[in-house]
mmCIF file of C-alpha atoms in Angstrom:
data_model
loop_
_atom_site.group_PDB
_atom_site.id
_atom_site.type_symbol
_atom_site.label_atom_id
_atom_site.label_comp_id
_atom_site.label_asym_id
_atom_site.label_seq_id
_atom_site.Cartn_x
_atom_site.Cartn_y
_atom_site.Cartn_z
ATOM 1 C CA MET A 1 -44.754 -126.315 45.023
ATOM 2 C CA ALA A 2 -46.487 -125.237 48.236
ATOM 3 C CA LYS A 3 -48.736 -122.182 48.216
ATOM 4 C CA GLU A 4 -47.152 -119.244 49.966
ATOM 5 C CA GLU A 5 -49.362 -117.739 52.642
ATOM 6 C CA VAL A 6 -50.220 -114.055 52.311
ATOM 7 C CA ILE A 7 -50.758 -112.211 55.589
ATOM 8 C CA LEU A 8 -53.337 -109.417 55.453
ATOM 9 C CA THR A 9 -55.300 -107.274 57.846
ATOM 10 C CA LYS A 10 -59.103 -107.440 57.512
ATOM 11 C CA ASP A 11 -59.076 -104.003 55.881
ATOM 12 C CA GLY A 12 -56.383 -105.088 53.418
ATOM 13 C CA TYR A 13 -58.273 -108.273 52.539
ATOM 14 C CA ASP A 14 -61.461 -106.312 51.949
ATOM 15 C CA LYS A 15 -59.698 -103.772 49.710
ATOM 16 C CA LEU A 16 -58.116 -106.506 47.587
ATOM 17 C CA GLN A 17 -61.483 -108.284 47.306
ATOM 18 C CA GLU A 18 -63.100 -104.989 46.263
ATOM 19 C CA GLU A 19 -60.409 -104.447 43.615
ATOM 20 C CA LEU A 20 -60.879 -107.999 42.313
ATOM 21 C CA ASP A 21 -64.654 -107.598 42.105
ATOM 22 C CA ASP A 22 -64.252 -104.269 40.261
ATOM 23 C CA LEU A 23 -61.848 -105.808 37.750
ATOM 24 C CA LYS A 24 -63.964 -108.902 37.145
ATOM 25 C CA TYR A 25 -67.432 -107.370 37.043
ATOM 26 C CA VAL A 26 -66.929 -103.774 35.910
ATOM 27 C CA LYS A 27 -63.586 -103.302 34.167
ATOM 28 C CA ARG A 28 -63.854 -106.528 32.125
ATOM 29 C CA LYS A 29 -67.148 -105.323 30.613
ATOM 30 C CA GLU A 30 -65.719 -101.886 29.903
ATOM 31 C CA LEU A 31 -62.671 -103.406 28.240
ATOM 32 C CA ALA A 32 -64.795 -105.817 26.187
ATOM 33 C CA ALA A 33 -66.768 -102.828 24.895
ATOM 34 C CA ARG A 34 -63.519 -101.032 24.047
ATOM 35 C CA ILE A 35 -62.238 -104.066 22.140
ATOM 36 C CA LYS A 36 -65.554 -104.442 20.288
ATOM 37 C CA LEU A 37 -65.459 -100.779 19.276
ATOM 38 C CA ALA A 38 -61.832 -101.047 18.157
ATOM 39 C CA ILE A 39 -62.649 -104.123 16.045
ATOM 40 C CA SER A 40 -65.354 -102.123 14.303
ATOM 41 C CA TYR A 41 -62.666 -99.763 12.981
ATOM 42 C CA GLY A 42 -61.438 -102.579 10.700
ATOM 43 C CA ASP A 43 -57.924 -103.817 9.828
ATOM 44 C CA LEU A 44 -56.654 -105.145 13.142
ATOM 45 C CA LYS A 45 -53.040 -105.240 11.965
ATOM 46 C CA GLU A 46 -52.780 -101.425 11.903
ATOM 47 C CA ASN A 47 -55.417 -100.711 14.575
ATOM 48 C CA SER A 48 -53.688 -99.011 17.518
ATOM 49 C CA GLU A 49 -56.913 -98.791 19.569
ATOM 50 C CA TYR A 50 -57.361 -102.553 19.289
ATOM 51 C CA HIS A 51 -53.744 -103.312 20.241
ATOM 52 C CA SER A 52 -53.903 -100.894 23.178
ATOM 53 C CA ALA A 53 -57.130 -102.472 24.451
ATOM 54 C CA LYS A 54 -55.714 -105.996 24.092
ATOM 55 C CA ASN A 55 -52.574 -104.929 25.967
ATOM 56 C CA ASP A 56 -54.729 -103.454 28.762
ATOM 57 C CA GLN A 57 -56.752 -106.674 28.828
ATOM 58 C CA SER A 58 -53.574 -108.704 29.304
ATOM 59 C CA PHE A 59 -52.466 -106.557 32.254
ATOM 60 C CA MET A 60 -55.930 -106.698 33.808
ATOM 61 C CA GLU A 61 -56.220 -110.486 33.491
ATOM 62 C CA THR A 62 -52.768 -110.881 35.052
ATOM 63 C CA ARG A 63 -53.816 -108.661 37.978
ATOM 64 C CA ILE A 64 -56.991 -110.725 38.412
ATOM 65 C CA ILE A 65 -54.943 -113.933 38.618
ATOM 66 C CA ILE A 66 -52.557 -112.372 41.145
ATOM 67 C CA LEU A 67 -55.422 -111.112 43.318
ATOM 68 C CA GLU A 68 -57.247 -114.454 43.204
ATOM 69 C CA LYS A 69 -54.087 -116.287 44.296
ATOM 70 C CA MET A 70 -53.397 -113.776 47.077
ATOM 71 C CA LEU A 71 -56.933 -113.970 48.440
ATOM 72 C CA ALA A 72 -57.023 -117.768 48.185
ATOM 73 C CA THR A 73 -53.883 -118.084 50.312
ATOM 74 C CA ALA A 74 -54.592 -115.144 52.626
ATOM 75 C CA ARG A 75 -54.439 -115.392 56.382
ATOM 76 C CA VAL A 76 -56.324 -112.490 57.928
ATOM 77 C CA VAL A 77 -54.749 -111.300 61.162
ATOM 78 C CA GLU A 78 -56.861 -109.990 63.987
ATOM 79 C CA ALA A 79 -55.377 -107.557 66.466
ATOM 80 C CA ASP A 80 -55.530 -108.371 70.152
ATOM 81 C CA PRO A 81 -57.154 -105.323 71.769
ATOM 82 C CA ASN A 82 -55.093 -105.973 74.913
ATOM 83 C CA MET A 83 -51.809 -106.197 73.049
ATOM 84 C CA ASP A 84 -48.715 -104.956 74.769
ATOM 85 C CA ARG A 85 -46.368 -105.613 71.849
ATOM 86 C CA VAL A 86 -46.354 -104.384 68.255
ATOM 87 C CA GLN A 87 -47.809 -106.885 65.805
ATOM 88 C CA ILE A 88 -49.102 -106.884 62.243
ATOM 89 C CA GLY A 89 -52.082 -104.565 62.210
ATOM 90 C CA SER A 90 -50.936 -102.473 65.155
ATOM 91 C CA THR A 91 -51.005 -98.734 64.864
ATOM 92 C CA VAL A 92 -47.979 -97.215 66.557
ATOM 93 C CA ILE A 93 -47.165 -93.697 67.610
ATOM 94 C CA LEU A 94 -43.452 -92.963 67.503
ATOM 95 C CA HIS A 95 -41.370 -90.039 68.602
ATOM 96 C CA ASP A 96 -38.817 -89.087 65.940
ATOM 97 C CA VAL A 97 -35.851 -88.137 68.107
ATOM 98 C CA GLU A 98 -34.039 -86.016 65.503
ATOM 99 C CA PHE A 99 -37.035 -83.904 64.433
ATOM 100 C CA ASP A 100 -38.799 -84.009 67.830
ATOM 101 C CA GLU A 101 -42.148 -84.942 66.302
ATOM 102 C CA LYS A 102 -44.756 -87.656 66.638
ATOM 103 C CA ILE A 103 -45.413 -90.017 63.731
ATOM 104 C CA GLU A 104 -48.197 -92.570 63.443
ATOM 105 C CA TYR A 105 -47.901 -95.741 61.332
ATOM 106 C CA GLN A 106 -49.943 -98.869 60.890
ATOM 107 C CA ILE A 107 -47.916 -102.066 60.494
ATOM 108 C CA VAL A 108 -49.352 -104.045 57.588
ATOM 109 C CA ALA A 109 -48.471 -106.793 55.129
ATOM 110 C CA PRO A 110 -46.350 -105.875 52.093
ATOM 111 C CA ALA A 111 -49.416 -106.051 49.804
ATOM 112 C CA GLU A 112 -51.117 -103.337 51.876
ATOM 113 C CA ALA A 113 -48.184 -100.962 52.396
ATOM 114 C CA ASP A 114 -48.930 -97.388 51.338
ATOM 115 C CA VAL A 115 -46.647 -94.608 52.562
ATOM 116 C CA ALA A 116 -49.232 -91.961 51.643
ATOM 117 C CA GLU A 117 -51.623 -93.569 54.165
ATOM 118 C CA ASN A 118 -48.845 -94.161 56.752
ATOM 119 C CA LYS A 119 -49.112 -97.933 56.300
ATOM 120 C CA ILE A 120 -45.706 -99.597 56.412
ATOM 121 C CA SER A 121 -44.835 -103.216 55.770
ATOM 122 C CA TYR A 122 -43.699 -105.456 58.588
ATOM 123 C CA GLU A 123 -40.900 -106.400 56.164
ATOM 124 C CA SER A 124 -39.644 -102.794 55.869
ATOM 125 C CA PRO A 125 -36.607 -101.816 57.956
ATOM 126 C CA LEU A 126 -38.768 -99.861 60.429
ATOM 127 C CA GLY A 127 -41.465 -102.546 60.453
ATOM 128 C CA LYS A 128 -38.892 -105.252 61.258
ATOM 129 C CA GLU A 129 -37.555 -103.192 64.146
ATOM 130 C CA LEU A 130 -41.024 -102.490 65.550
ATOM 131 C CA ILE A 131 -42.500 -106.021 65.541
ATOM 132 C CA GLY A 132 -42.521 -107.402 69.085
ATOM 133 C CA LYS A 133 -41.491 -104.124 70.757
ATOM 134 C CA GLN A 134 -43.259 -102.683 73.800
ATOM 135 C CA ILE A 135 -44.138 -99.112 74.718
ATOM 136 C CA GLY A 136 -41.026 -97.196 75.737
ATOM 137 C CA ALA A 137 -38.698 -99.130 73.421
ATOM 138 C CA SER A 138 -36.002 -97.249 71.526
ATOM 139 C CA ILE A 139 -35.752 -98.132 67.847
ATOM 140 C CA SER A 140 -32.919 -97.347 65.461
ATOM 141 C CA VAL A 141 -33.259 -97.810 61.713
ATOM 142 C CA ASN A 142 -30.484 -97.592 59.143
ATOM 143 C CA ALA A 143 -31.561 -95.347 56.273
ATOM 144 C CA PRO A 144 -29.673 -93.942 53.260
ATOM 145 C CA MET A 145 -29.293 -90.622 55.119
ATOM 146 C CA GLY A 146 -28.044 -92.303 58.288
ATOM 147 C CA VAL A 147 -29.467 -93.862 61.419
ATOM 148 C CA ILE A 148 -32.955 -92.688 62.419
ATOM 149 C CA ALA A 149 -33.899 -93.004 66.084
ATOM 150 C CA TYR A 150 -37.438 -93.404 67.402
ATOM 151 C CA LYS A 151 -39.090 -94.033 70.742
ATOM 152 C CA LEU A 152 -42.283 -96.119 70.818
ATOM 153 C CA LEU A 153 -44.918 -94.033 72.618
ATOM 154 C CA GLU A 154 -48.163 -95.917 72.022
ATOM 155 C CA ILE A 155 -49.599 -99.115 70.491
ATOM 156 C CA LYS A 156 -53.212 -99.221 69.307
ATOM 157 C CA ALA A 157 -55.275 -102.083 67.867
ATOM 158 C CA PHE A 158 -56.586 -101.552 64.367
#
């Protein structure tokens, strides 16, 4: 089976690497101490602290494996500062036609998407519509509440 490439921005790659380092070099030690303490309570069969710590360890080790695979197959995209079309990593300023307001989003890989930080995936409905568009383009996105219309006002490199 071929390894699937993961597309990330430099910022996204760095954040995942930081998370991996924290899990491997900080959280593992903390969890080992928790397990050691729980073992000291005796009878592991009825020891809820021990079982909870082992369960947390399982989740953490799985996350470490996922992060290592993602980073090993990552392709970091660099934005062209002279770009005239939306690409992964671009920051776009849109005009929401219905609410007559400006909205700013950064187009990122799915692993980096975070609505709270206005980072949307290039695989999202809006992201798919934006990729390759130029300033002035009209974009329509089907949403559960109906069609949302935008106009692309600006494209910035990240």
